[in-house]
Coordinates of C-alpha atoms in Angstrom, one line a residue:
T1 CA -8.9 -27.3 -39.7
Q2 CA -6.7 -24.6 -38.3
F3 CA -7.1 -21.4 -36.3
K4 CA -5.0 -18.4 -35.2
E5 CA -3.4 -19.3 -31.8
H6 CA -1.9 -17.0 -29.2
V7 CA 0.7 -18.3 -26.8
F8 CA 1.7 -16.0 -23.9
W9 CA 5.0 -16.3 -22.1
E10 CA 5.6 -14.5 -18.9
E11 CA 7.8 -14.8 -15.8
E12 CA 7.4 -12.8 -12.6
I13 CA 10.7 -12.6 -10.8
Y14 CA 11.7 -9.0 -10.3
N15 CA 10.0 -5.9 -8.9
P16 CA 12.7 -3.3 -9.3
L17 CA 10.9 -0.5 -7.5
H18 CA 9.8 -2.9 -4.6
S19 CA 6.3 -1.4 -5.2
G20 CA 3.3 -1.9 -7.4
M21 CA 1.6 -4.7 -9.2
I22 CA 4.0 -5.0 -12.2
W23 CA 6.6 -7.7 -12.0
F24 CA 9.2 -8.6 -14.7
G25 CA 11.0 -11.6 -15.9
M26 CA 14.5 -11.7 -17.4
N27 CA 16.9 -8.9 -16.5
F28 CA 19.5 -7.7 -19.1
L29 CA 22.4 -5.5 -18.2
G30 CA 24.9 -3.8 -20.6
Q31 CA 25.7 -6.4 -23.3
D32 CA 23.7 -9.4 -22.3
E33 CA 22.3 -12.6 -23.8
K34 CA 19.8 -15.1 -22.5
S35 CA 17.6 -17.9 -23.8
L36 CA 14.3 -19.6 -23.0
T37 CA 12.1 -22.4 -24.2
V38 CA 8.8 -21.6 -25.9
L39 CA 6.1 -24.3 -26.5
L40 CA 4.1 -23.8 -29.7
P41 CA 1.8 -26.8 -29.9
D42 CA 0.5 -28.1 -33.2
L43 CA 2.0 -25.4 -35.3
V44 CA 1.1 -25.8 -39.0
S45 CA 4.4 -26.9 -40.6
G46 CA 6.3 -24.2 -42.5
S47 CA 4.3 -21.4 -41.1
E48 CA 5.5 -17.9 -40.3
I49 CA 4.8 -16.5 -36.8
N50 CA 4.3 -13.0 -35.3
A51 CA 5.6 -11.9 -31.9
I52 CA 5.2 -9.0 -29.5
F53 CA 7.8 -8.3 -26.8
Q54 CA 6.9 -6.0 -23.9
M55 CA 9.9 -4.7 -22.0
Y56 CA 10.8 -2.0 -19.5
S57 CA 14.0 -0.1 -19.8
F58 CA 15.7 2.0 -17.2
T59 CA 17.8 3.6 -20.0
S60 CA 16.7 6.5 -22.2
E61 CA 19.5 6.1 -24.8
K62 CA 19.3 4.0 -28.0
Q63 CA 19.3 0.3 -27.4
H64 CA 19.1 -2.8 -29.6
I65 CA 17.4 -6.2 -29.1
N66 CA 18.1 -9.2 -31.3
W67 CA 16.3 -12.5 -31.1
S68 CA 16.1 -15.8 -33.0
L69 CA 14.3 -19.1 -32.9
N70 CA 16.1 -22.4 -33.1
S71 CA 19.4 -20.7 -34.3
N72 CA 17.8 -19.2 -37.4
S73 CA 18.4 -15.7 -38.7
A74 CA 17.9 -13.1 -36.0
S75 CA 15.3 -10.3 -36.0
S76 CA 16.6 -7.0 -34.7
K77 CA 15.1 -3.7 -33.6
A78 CA 16.5 -0.5 -32.2
F79 CA 14.5 1.6 -29.7
Y80 CA 14.5 4.4 -27.2
A81 CA 12.6 3.8 -23.9
Y82 CA 12.5 4.8 -20.3
R83 CA 9.2 3.1 -19.9
L84 CA 7.2 0.1 -21.0
K85 CA 7.9 -0.6 -24.6
D86 CA 6.2 -3.0 -27.1
L87 CA 8.3 -4.3 -30.0
Y88 CA 6.4 -6.0 -32.9
F89 CA 8.0 -8.6 -35.1
K90 CA 6.1 -10.1 -38.1
N91 CA 6.6 -13.0 -40.5
I92 CA 9.3 -14.8 -38.5
L93 CA 10.6 -18.1 -40.0
G94 CA 12.2 -21.0 -38.2
A95 CA 9.5 -22.0 -35.7
K96 CA 8.5 -25.6 -35.3
S97 CA 5.7 -27.5 -33.6
G98 CA 6.5 -28.2 -29.9
E99 CA 9.6 -26.8 -28.1
N100 CA 11.5 -23.9 -29.6
E101 CA 14.7 -22.3 -28.3
L102 CA 14.5 -18.6 -28.2
A103 CA 17.7 -16.6 -27.9
I104 CA 17.6 -12.9 -26.9
K105 CA 20.6 -10.6 -27.2
Y106 CA 20.5 -7.2 -25.6
E107 CA 22.9 -4.4 -26.6
G108 CA 22.8 -1.4 -24.3
K109 CA 24.8 1.8 -24.9
N110 CA 26.9 1.4 -21.7
P111 CA 27.5 -1.2 -19.0
T112 CA 24.8 0.3 -16.8
S113 CA 22.1 0.1 -19.4
Q114 CA 19.3 -2.1 -18.1
L115 CA 16.3 -3.9 -19.6
Y116 CA 13.6 -6.1 -18.1
L117 CA 11.5 -8.5 -20.2
D118 CA 7.9 -8.4 -19.1
W119 CA 6.2 -10.8 -21.5
I120 CA 6.1 -12.2 -25.0
E121 CA 3.1 -13.1 -27.1
F122 CA 3.3 -15.4 -30.1
E123 CA 0.7 -15.6 -32.9
Y124 CA 0.8 -18.6 -35.2
P125 CA -1.5 -20.9 -37.2
R126 CA -2.4 -24.0 -35.2
R127 CA -4.1 -27.2 -36.2
L128 CA -7.5 -27.8 -34.8
S129 CA -6.6 -30.9 -32.8
L130 CA -7.3 -31.9 -29.3
K131 CA -4.3 -31.9 -27.0
N132 CA -4.6 -34.2 -23.9
G133 CA -8.3 -34.4 -24.5
A134 CA -9.1 -30.6 -24.7
L135 CA -8.7 -27.6 -26.9
F136 CA -9.5 -23.9 -26.7
F137 CA -9.7 -22.0 -30.0
N138 CA -10.9 -18.7 -31.4
T139 CA -12.9 -17.8 -34.5
P140 CA -12.2 -15.1 -37.1
V141 CA -13.9 -11.8 -36.7
D142 CA -15.7 -11.3 -40.0
G143 CA -19.4 -12.3 -39.5
R144 CA -19.1 -15.3 -41.9
R145 CA -20.3 -18.9 -41.3
Y146 CA -17.5 -21.5 -41.2
R147 CA -17.5 -25.3 -41.1
W148 CA -15.1 -26.6 -38.5
A149 CA -13.4 -29.9 -38.1
V150 CA -11.6 -30.7 -34.8
S151 CA -9.3 -33.7 -35.1
G152 CA -8.1 -36.2 -32.4
V153 CA -11.5 -36.7 -30.9
T154 CA -11.9 -40.3 -29.6
E155 CA -15.0 -40.1 -27.4
S156 CA -18.6 -39.6 -28.5
S157 CA -19.3 -38.0 -25.1
T158 CA -17.1 -35.0 -26.0
L159 CA -18.6 -31.7 -25.2
L160 CA -18.4 -28.4 -27.2
F161 CA -18.8 -25.1 -25.4
D162 CA -19.0 -21.4 -26.3
V163 CA -17.0 -19.8 -23.4
T164 CA -16.8 -16.3 -24.9
D165 CA -18.6 -14.9 -21.9
F166 CA -17.6 -16.8 -18.8
R167 CA -20.8 -15.5 -17.1
S168 CA -23.0 -17.1 -19.8
V169 CA -21.3 -20.3 -21.0
R170 CA -23.3 -22.2 -23.7
L171 CA -23.3 -25.9 -24.5
L172 CA -23.3 -26.4 -28.3
S173 CA -24.9 -29.7 -29.3
D174 CA -25.3 -29.3 -33.1
W175 CA -22.2 -31.3 -34.2
T176 CA -21.2 -34.7 -35.6
L177 CA -18.3 -37.1 -35.0
S178 CA -16.8 -38.7 -38.1
Q179 CA -13.4 -40.5 -38.2
K180 CA -12.2 -38.8 -35.0
N181 CA -13.2 -35.4 -36.4
L182 CA -15.7 -33.3 -34.5
Q183 CA -17.5 -31.3 -37.2
F184 CA -19.9 -28.4 -36.8
S185 CA -21.0 -25.2 -38.5
L186 CA -21.0 -21.8 -36.8
A187 CA -21.4 -18.1 -37.7
T188 CA -18.7 -15.8 -36.4
R189 CA -19.2 -12.2 -35.1
Y190 CA -18.2 -8.9 -36.5
D191 CA -17.2 -7.3 -33.2
K192 CA -15.0 -9.9 -31.5
P193 CA -13.9 -13.5 -31.8
L194 CA -15.8 -16.3 -30.3
R195 CA -13.9 -18.4 -27.8
L196 CA -14.8 -22.2 -28.1
M197 CA -13.8 -25.2 -26.1
A198 CA -13.9 -28.9 -27.1
V199 CA -13.2 -31.3 -24.2
E200 CA -13.4 -35.0 -23.6
P201 CA -14.6 -36.3 -20.1
K202 CA -11.2 -37.7 -19.4
A203 CA -9.8 -34.1 -19.4
F204 CA -12.3 -32.9 -16.8
Q205 CA -10.6 -31.4 -13.8
T206 CA -11.6 -32.2 -10.2
P207 CA -11.1 -30.1 -7.1
G208 CA -8.3 -31.2 -4.8
S209 CA -10.4 -30.8 -1.7
L210 CA -13.7 -29.5 -0.5
I211 CA -13.9 -27.3 2.6
K212 CA -17.2 -26.3 4.2
D213 CA -17.7 -22.5 4.1
E214 CA -18.9 -20.7 7.2
T215 CA -21.7 -18.5 5.9
S216 CA -21.7 -14.7 6.7
D217 CA -24.3 -12.0 6.6
L218 CA -22.2 -9.2 5.1
R219 CA -24.9 -8.5 2.5
N220 CA -27.6 -8.2 5.1
R221 CA -29.0 -4.7 4.5
Q222 CA -30.1 -4.5 8.2
N223 CA -26.4 -4.4 9.3
G224 CA -25.0 -1.2 10.6
A225 CA -22.2 0.2 12.6
D226 CA -20.3 3.4 13.5
F227 CA -17.0 1.6 13.4
L228 CA -16.1 -1.3 11.0
I229 CA -13.0 -3.5 11.7
I230 CA -11.8 -5.8 8.9
T231 CA -9.4 -8.3 10.4
H232 CA -7.5 -11.5 9.6
S233 CA -8.8 -14.4 11.6
N234 CA -5.4 -14.6 13.4
F235 CA -6.2 -11.2 15.0
Y236 CA -9.9 -11.7 15.6
N237 CA -9.6 -11.9 19.4
A238 CA -7.7 -8.6 19.5
A239 CA -10.2 -7.0 17.2
M240 CA -13.0 -8.1 19.5
G241 CA -11.1 -6.6 22.4
L242 CA -11.0 -3.2 20.6
K243 CA -14.7 -3.6 19.7
N244 CA -15.5 -4.1 23.5
L245 CA -13.4 -1.0 24.3
R246 CA -15.2 1.2 21.8
E247 CA -18.7 0.0 22.7
T248 CA -18.2 0.3 26.5
H249 CA -16.2 3.5 26.7
G250 CA -17.1 5.3 23.5
R251 CA -20.6 4.1 22.9
M252 CA -19.7 3.4 19.4
A253 CA -21.5 0.5 17.6
T254 CA -18.7 -1.7 16.3
T255 CA -18.7 -4.6 13.8
V256 CA -15.8 -7.0 13.3
V257 CA -15.6 -8.7 10.0
K258 CA -13.1 -11.4 8.9
I259 CA -11.2 -10.8 5.7
E260 CA -11.9 -14.4 4.7
D261 CA -15.6 -13.6 4.7
V262 CA -15.0 -10.5 2.6
Y263 CA -13.3 -12.7 0.0
D264 CA -16.1 -15.3 0.1
E265 CA -18.8 -12.7 -0.6
F266 CA -17.0 -10.3 -2.9
S267 CA -14.3 -12.2 -4.8
G268 CA -15.5 -15.8 -5.0
G269 CA -13.3 -16.8 -2.1
M270 CA -10.1 -15.7 -4.0
F271 CA -7.4 -13.4 -2.5
D272 CA -8.1 -10.0 -4.1
P273 CA -7.6 -6.5 -2.7
T274 CA -10.5 -5.3 -4.8
A275 CA -12.9 -7.3 -2.7
I276 CA -12.2 -5.0 0.2
R277 CA -13.2 -1.9 -1.7
D278 CA -16.2 -3.7 -3.2
F279 CA -17.3 -4.7 0.3
L280 CA -16.9 -1.1 1.6
K281 CA -18.8 0.2 -1.4
Y282 CA -21.6 -2.2 -0.7
V283 CA -21.6 -1.2 3.0
Y284 CA -21.7 2.5 2.1
F285 CA -24.8 2.2 -0.1
N286 CA -26.6 -0.7 1.5
W287 CA -26.1 -1.1 5.2
N288 CA -28.9 0.3 7.4
K289 CA -26.3 2.4 9.3
R290 CA -23.2 3.5 7.4
P291 CA -20.0 3.3 9.3
Q292 CA -17.8 6.4 9.6
Y293 CA -14.6 4.6 10.6
V294 CA -12.8 1.6 9.0
L295 CA -9.9 -0.2 10.6
L296 CA -7.8 -2.8 8.7
F297 CA -6.4 -5.1 11.3
G298 CA -3.4 -6.8 9.9
D299 CA -0.3 -6.1 7.8
G300 CA 0.0 -6.4 4.0
D301 CA 2.7 -6.3 1.3
Y302 CA 3.2 -5.8 -2.4
D303 CA 4.1 -9.5 -3.0
Y304 CA 0.6 -10.7 -3.7
K305 CA 1.8 -14.0 -5.1
N306 CA 4.6 -14.7 -2.6
I307 CA 7.2 -14.5 -5.3
I308 CA 9.9 -13.3 -2.9
G309 CA 8.8 -15.8 -0.2
N310 CA 5.9 -17.2 1.6
A311 CA 7.0 -16.1 5.1
D312 CA 3.8 -14.1 5.6
E313 CA 0.2 -14.5 4.7
N314 CA -0.4 -10.9 3.4
W315 CA -3.0 -10.7 6.2
I316 CA -4.9 -7.6 5.0
P317 CA -3.4 -6.8 1.5
A318 CA -2.1 -3.4 0.7
Y319 CA -3.5 -1.8 -2.5
E320 CA -0.7 -1.3 -5.0
D321 CA -1.0 1.0 -8.0
S322 CA 0.5 0.2 -11.4
S323 CA 2.8 3.2 -11.8
L324 CA 6.4 2.5 -12.8
A325 CA 7.7 6.0 -11.9
E326 CA 9.9 6.1 -8.8
Y327 CA 8.2 9.1 -7.2
T328 CA 4.6 8.2 -8.1
T329 CA 4.4 4.5 -7.4
R330 CA 2.7 4.0 -4.1
T331 CA 0.5 1.9 -1.9
T332 CA -2.5 3.6 -0.3
D333 CA -5.3 2.5 1.9
D334 CA -7.2 5.5 0.6
W335 CA -8.1 3.5 -2.5
Y336 CA -10.3 1.3 -0.3
A337 CA -12.2 4.3 0.9
Y338 CA -12.9 5.8 -2.6
V339 CA -16.4 4.3 -2.9
N340 CA -18.8 7.2 -3.7
G341 CA -18.2 8.3 -7.3
T342 CA -14.9 8.4 -9.3
D343 CA -13.2 11.1 -7.3
H344 CA -10.2 10.8 -5.0
L345 CA -12.1 11.9 -1.9
V346 CA -12.0 9.4 0.9
D347 CA -15.5 8.4 2.1
Y348 CA -14.4 6.7 5.3
S349 CA -11.9 7.6 8.1
I350 CA -9.6 4.7 7.5
G351 CA -6.5 3.3 9.3
R352 CA -4.5 0.2 9.7
I353 CA -2.9 -1.8 12.6
P354 CA 0.0 -3.6 10.8
S355 CA 0.2 -6.7 13.0
Q356 CA 1.9 -9.8 11.7
T357 CA 1.5 -12.0 14.9
T358 CA -1.1 -12.4 17.6
D359 CA 1.4 -11.0 20.0
Q360 CA 1.7 -7.8 18.0
A361 CA -2.0 -7.5 17.8
E362 CA -2.4 -7.9 21.5
N363 CA 0.4 -5.4 22.1
V364 CA -1.5 -2.8 20.1
L365 CA -4.8 -3.6 21.8
N366 CA -3.2 -3.4 25.3
K367 CA -1.6 0.0 24.6
I368 CA -4.8 1.5 23.3
V369 CA -6.8 0.1 26.3
N370 CA -4.2 1.5 28.8
Y371 CA -4.0 4.8 27.0
E372 CA -7.8 5.3 27.4
S373 CA -8.8 3.3 30.4
N374 CA -5.7 3.7 32.7
P375 CA -4.3 7.1 31.8
D376 CA -1.0 8.3 33.2
Y377 CA -1.6 11.9 34.1
G378 CA 1.4 14.3 34.0
P379 CA 3.1 17.1 32.2
W380 CA 3.8 14.9 29.2
R381 CA 0.2 15.5 28.1
N382 CA 1.0 19.2 27.7
T383 CA 4.2 18.6 25.8
V384 CA 4.7 18.3 22.0
T385 CA 8.2 17.6 20.6
I386 CA 9.1 19.1 17.2
V387 CA 12.2 17.7 15.5
A388 CA 13.7 19.3 12.4
D389 CA 16.4 18.0 10.1
D390 CA 19.5 20.2 9.6
E391 CA 20.7 22.0 6.5
F392 CA 22.7 19.0 5.2
G393 CA 20.9 16.9 2.7
D394 CA 22.5 14.5 0.2
L395 CA 25.9 16.1 0.0
S396 CA 26.8 14.1 -3.1
Q397 CA 24.1 16.2 -4.8
G398 CA 25.3 19.5 -3.4
N399 CA 22.4 19.8 -0.9
D400 CA 24.1 21.6 2.0
N401 CA 21.7 24.5 2.5
E402 CA 18.4 22.9 3.2
L403 CA 16.9 25.4 5.6
M404 CA 13.3 24.5 4.8
H405 CA 13.0 21.8 7.4
V406 CA 13.7 24.0 10.4
L407 CA 11.8 26.9 8.9
D408 CA 8.7 24.7 8.4
A409 CA 9.1 23.2 11.9
E410 CA 9.3 26.6 13.5
D411 CA 6.2 27.7 11.6
I412 CA 4.3 24.6 12.8
A413 CA 5.5 25.0 16.4
E414 CA 4.4 28.6 16.7
H415 CA 1.3 28.7 14.5
Y416 CA -0.2 25.2 14.3
Y417 CA 0.1 23.9 17.9
P418 CA -2.0 25.7 20.5
P419 CA -0.1 28.0 22.9
L420 CA -1.1 25.9 25.9
F421 CA 1.5 23.2 24.9
N422 CA 5.0 23.2 26.1
K423 CA 7.0 22.8 22.9
K424 CA 10.3 20.9 23.1
K425 CA 12.3 21.7 20.0
I426 CA 15.1 19.5 18.7
Y427 CA 16.5 21.2 15.7
L428 CA 19.5 19.3 14.4
M429 CA 21.3 22.4 13.0
E430 CA 21.8 23.5 16.6
Y431 CA 23.8 20.4 17.5
P432 CA 27.5 19.7 16.9
L433 CA 28.4 17.5 14.0
V434 CA 30.6 14.5 14.5
L435 CA 32.3 12.8 11.6
S436 CA 32.7 9.1 12.0
P437 CA 33.8 6.2 9.7
A438 CA 30.0 5.5 9.2
G439 CA 29.3 9.1 8.2
R440 CA 28.2 12.3 9.8
R441 CA 26.4 11.9 13.1
K442 CA 24.8 14.2 15.8
P443 CA 24.8 12.0 18.9
A444 CA 23.8 14.8 21.2
A445 CA 20.6 15.3 19.2
E446 CA 20.0 11.5 19.1
N447 CA 20.3 11.3 22.9
D448 CA 18.0 14.3 23.5
F449 CA 15.4 12.8 21.2
V450 CA 15.4 9.4 22.9
Q451 CA 15.3 11.1 26.3
Q452 CA 12.4 13.2 25.3
I453 CA 10.5 10.2 24.0
N454 CA 11.0 8.5 27.3
K455 CA 9.9 11.4 29.3
G456 CA 6.7 11.3 27.3
C457 CA 4.9 13.8 25.1
L458 CA 1.5 14.0 23.6
M459 CA 2.8 14.3 20.0
I460 CA 6.1 14.0 18.2
N461 CA 6.4 15.9 14.9
Y462 CA 9.4 15.4 12.6
L463 CA 10.2 17.2 9.4
G464 CA 13.2 16.3 7.2
H465 CA 14.8 13.3 5.5
G466 CA 14.2 9.7 6.4
N467 CA 13.5 6.2 5.3
E468 CA 11.8 3.1 6.6
R469 CA 14.6 2.4 9.2
L470 CA 15.7 5.9 10.4
L471 CA 15.2 9.6 10.5
A472 CA 17.8 12.1 9.1
H473 CA 21.1 11.4 7.4
E474 CA 22.6 11.8 10.9
R475 CA 20.4 9.0 12.2
V476 CA 18.7 11.0 14.9
I477 CA 16.8 7.8 15.5
Q478 CA 17.1 4.3 13.9
I479 CA 15.6 0.9 14.4
S480 CA 18.6 -1.1 15.2
K481 CA 20.1 1.2 17.7
D482 CA 17.4 3.2 19.3
L483 CA 14.2 1.1 19.4
P484 CA 15.5 -0.9 22.4
R485 CA 16.3 2.4 24.2
I486 CA 12.7 3.6 24.0
I487 CA 11.0 3.0 27.4
N488 CA 7.9 5.2 27.6
A489 CA 5.1 2.9 28.7
G490 CA 2.0 5.0 29.7
R491 CA 3.4 8.1 28.0
L492 CA 3.0 7.1 24.4
A493 CA 3.1 9.8 21.7
F494 CA 1.2 10.2 18.5
W495 CA 3.9 10.6 15.8
I496 CA 3.7 12.7 12.7
A497 CA 6.6 12.0 10.4
A498 CA 6.7 14.4 7.5
T499 CA 9.4 12.5 5.7
C500 CA 10.1 9.8 3.1
A501 CA 9.0 6.1 3.6
F502 CA 9.2 6.1 7.4
G503 CA 5.9 4.2 7.3
R504 CA 6.6 1.8 4.4
Y505 CA 4.3 -0.9 5.6
D506 CA 4.2 -3.2 2.5
M507 CA 7.6 -4.7 2.6
P508 CA 7.3 -8.5 2.5
E509 CA 10.5 -9.3 4.5
E510 CA 10.6 -6.7 7.2
Q511 CA 8.6 -4.0 9.1
S512 CA 9.4 -0.3 9.0
M513 CA 10.3 1.6 12.1
A514 CA 6.8 3.1 12.2
E515 CA 5.3 -0.4 12.3
Q516 CA 7.6 -1.5 15.0
L517 CA 6.9 1.5 17.1
M518 CA 3.2 0.7 16.8
T519 CA 3.4 -3.0 17.5
E520 CA 6.1 -2.9 20.3
A521 CA 4.9 -4.2 23.6
D522 CA 4.1 -1.4 26.1
N523 CA 6.5 1.1 24.6
G524 CA 6.8 2.9 21.3
A525 CA 3.9 4.9 19.9
I526 CA 0.1 5.1 20.3
A527 CA -0.3 5.8 16.6
L528 CA 1.7 7.3 13.7
L529 CA 1.0 9.3 10.6
S530 CA 3.7 8.8 8.0
A531 CA 4.4 8.2 4.4
S532 CA 4.7 4.7 2.7
R533 CA 7.0 6.0 -0.1
D534 CA 9.4 8.7 -0.9
A535 CA 7.7 12.1 -0.7
F536 CA 8.7 15.7 -1.2
A537 CA 9.6 18.3 1.5
Q538 CA 7.2 21.1 0.6
P539 CA 4.1 18.9 0.0
N540 CA 5.0 17.1 3.3
A541 CA 5.1 20.3 5.3
D542 CA 1.9 21.5 3.7
F543 CA 0.2 18.1 4.6
N544 CA 1.6 18.4 8.1
K545 CA 0.1 21.9 8.6
R546 CA -3.3 21.0 7.1
Y547 CA -3.5 17.9 9.3
L548 CA -2.8 20.0 12.5
S549 CA -5.4 22.6 11.5
K550 CA -8.0 19.8 11.2
L551 CA -6.9 18.0 14.3
F552 CA -7.3 20.8 16.8
I553 CA -10.9 22.1 17.1
T554 CA -10.0 24.2 20.1
P555 CA -6.8 24.2 22.2
H556 CA -8.4 21.6 24.6
R557 CA -10.3 19.6 22.1
T558 CA -9.2 17.5 19.1
R559 CA -11.0 15.4 16.5
R560 CA -10.4 11.7 16.4
I561 CA -7.1 11.2 14.6
G562 CA -8.9 9.4 11.7
D563 CA -11.4 12.2 11.2
A564 CA -8.6 14.8 11.0
L565 CA -6.9 12.7 8.4
R566 CA -10.0 12.3 6.3
L567 CA -10.6 16.0 6.3
T568 CA -7.0 16.6 5.4
K569 CA -7.2 14.2 2.5
I570 CA -10.4 15.9 1.2
S571 CA -8.5 19.2 1.1
A572 CA -5.6 17.6 -0.9
I573 CA -3.5 19.9 -2.9
N574 CA -1.0 17.2 -4.1
I575 CA -3.1 14.0 -4.3
V576 CA -0.2 11.7 -5.2
N577 CA 1.9 12.9 -2.2
D578 CA -1.1 12.9 0.1
E579 CA -2.0 9.3 -0.8
K580 CA 1.4 8.2 0.4
Y581 CA 0.4 9.1 4.0
W582 CA -1.5 6.6 6.0
L583 CA -2.7 6.2 9.6
C584 CA -0.8 3.5 11.5
G585 CA -3.2 2.9 14.4
D586 CA -6.8 3.1 15.5
T587 CA -8.6 5.6 13.4
T588 CA -11.1 6.2 16.2
L589 CA -8.5 7.2 18.8
N590 CA -8.9 10.5 20.7
L591 CA -5.6 12.0 21.9
A592 CA -5.1 12.5 25.6
V593 CA -5.2 16.3 25.3
P594 CA -5.8 18.0 28.7
R595 CA -9.5 18.7 28.9
L596 CA -9.4 21.2 31.7
K597 CA -7.9 24.7 31.5
V598 CA -6.1 26.5 34.3
E599 CA -6.7 30.2 34.5
L600 CA -4.2 32.1 36.6
Q601 CA -5.7 35.1 38.5
K602 CA -2.9 36.4 40.7
I603 CA 0.8 35.8 41.2
S604 CA 2.3 37.4 44.3
P605 CA 4.9 38.8 44.2
D606 CA 4.9 39.3 40.5
S607 CA 8.7 39.0 40.2
L608 CA 10.2 35.6 40.7
K609 CA 13.5 35.2 42.6
A610 CA 15.5 32.1 43.3
L611 CA 14.4 30.2 46.5
S612 CA 11.6 32.6 47.2
K613 CA 8.0 31.5 47.9
I614 CA 5.4 32.5 45.5
L615 CA 1.6 32.5 46.0
V616 CA -0.4 31.6 42.9
T617 CA -4.2 31.7 42.8
G618 CA -6.4 30.7 39.9
S619 CA -9.3 28.5 38.7
V620 CA -9.7 25.2 36.9
L621 CA -12.2 25.5 34.1
D622 CA -14.2 22.9 32.2
K623 CA -15.6 24.3 28.9
G624 CA -15.3 27.8 30.3
Q625 CA -17.0 27.1 33.7
I626 CA -15.3 26.5 37.0
A627 CA -14.8 22.7 37.6
A628 CA -16.3 22.6 41.1
D629 CA -15.7 18.9 41.5
F630 CA -12.0 19.1 40.5
N631 CA -9.7 17.4 43.0
G632 CA -6.1 16.8 41.9
K633 CA -2.7 18.3 41.3
V634 CA -1.6 21.2 39.2
D635 CA 1.8 21.1 37.7
L636 CA 3.3 24.6 37.5
K637 CA 6.2 25.6 35.3
A638 CA 7.7 29.0 34.8
F639 CA 9.3 30.0 31.6
D640 CA 11.4 33.0 30.7
S641 CA 9.6 35.5 28.4
K642 CA 10.4 35.4 24.7
R643 CA 13.2 37.7 23.6
P644 CA 14.4 38.5 20.1
T645 CA 17.8 37.0 19.2
A646 CA 20.3 38.2 16.6

């Protein structure tokens, strides 16, 4: 006539790290007290209950929590935690059937002590009685046979099910109805409880609506492609435009798949990021031709349930891990590409176009098409810009001698970029510091950086501090001020930002600067490689160097930007730091590196003087052979020879 019931209470309100899948309910600060209502249906009168509280504390010192039901004597526990913590309370008196008032008092050591309540689970003896025509209940775990009597049954058409395994639900028919009691006999198991359900037809639920599903052939093993695009239906036309470009110019078999079809086939039509990986795993092992490249066409964020707001659709969801540590929590598209085995080696070259509107999707498509089909020739293709933060870090922490950024930048400039490139170096430590009411600034560096972006360059490489809205404490570039100043149509750079969070693409209420550079009409960037979370200087610089070493096959030839990233990730030294980096842009993109080489044979006279005429002879080579059909312009620039400086 009774069973052991479990009632679970949970609220999802706060995500203190703005990252990950774990959300919390009530927030306690310092000395704080809050209350809530808990429903305990059909509790056996006079019974004791047990409870488990799961909490997360941002304080490592000793703390206390006191709680009581219906103003009865409080239960108290002291604990230490800078993590998820479970507190167990047993044999609690004062509960009643129905609504119960739960009061929670938190006592932190100081005013900044902070605690989040994750969930509470109550265990209590409950009467076997239908509630609103239905009841779920569990059996003991002892292997014995029991005779059960479920009260409150008014219909002989009541159904009894064993729903222990949702994949194999069983209808139980061996029962009798006597004086509104459904009676039956059943043997329990030794390994786990059975989950049973008694339900009257009046409690059956009906769907709110029926929508005809458009069938897809994603599980057709004859499918195959070189390039697979997973897009939200809002961006389908832009994705088809990219497919057309790749098939006509790159001879790359391309398949476009709607995320809605992925959900239908791999998560029962439900929104679920896991469906993307399950689909990609199926493709990897079953399609006739396995794609090498995967593009996620649409933005995503960590607010899967639209708790913060429903302003966006979470077009292509970001995978969020479950870490609650500030420097390890992360989002990573790499997870979708971990399909062969249990290792952390990406099996696809994967990238993302973080569009939120059809205009943004078309902007990105048009930039890629123009970059490849209507190239703007000029010296910008031979130019790379290397920007390094200065020695001043967070001065409140005494970081005023950070030389590693400029040292790493110089190493990269001289040893990882081929010598054929003209290297424009913007090292902030060489610029005058201006102290303003808003903080320290270096306006000359900011202006030089924006001017160089507008002149155009093949690549921009930044090392130093940053966040989702700016680079460097001195704000060498920032969204609000500098994005409107960037006018570089036809001369778009591929950015590498070896810094913190510049590419934080999973924010539900705004887009990072990396995303805005990518989705800006005509101007901005052709692609970006940046981190989605806070990262560390040395692993960032190491990642930067490894990527460049994979990108350049020869001085005049590069891998596709996605291939270089896949090879870099495979050679990961710091997996957590590397997983924070993602490719914002088309993973199949080839950079506009000059394909031809100019070989100078004679300069006469060999000494250059101002206003004098110089005769230069040489050859234009293609793969080491004279390009006999070349007809164009050669841009000549003379540089002073390198000289040691004190």
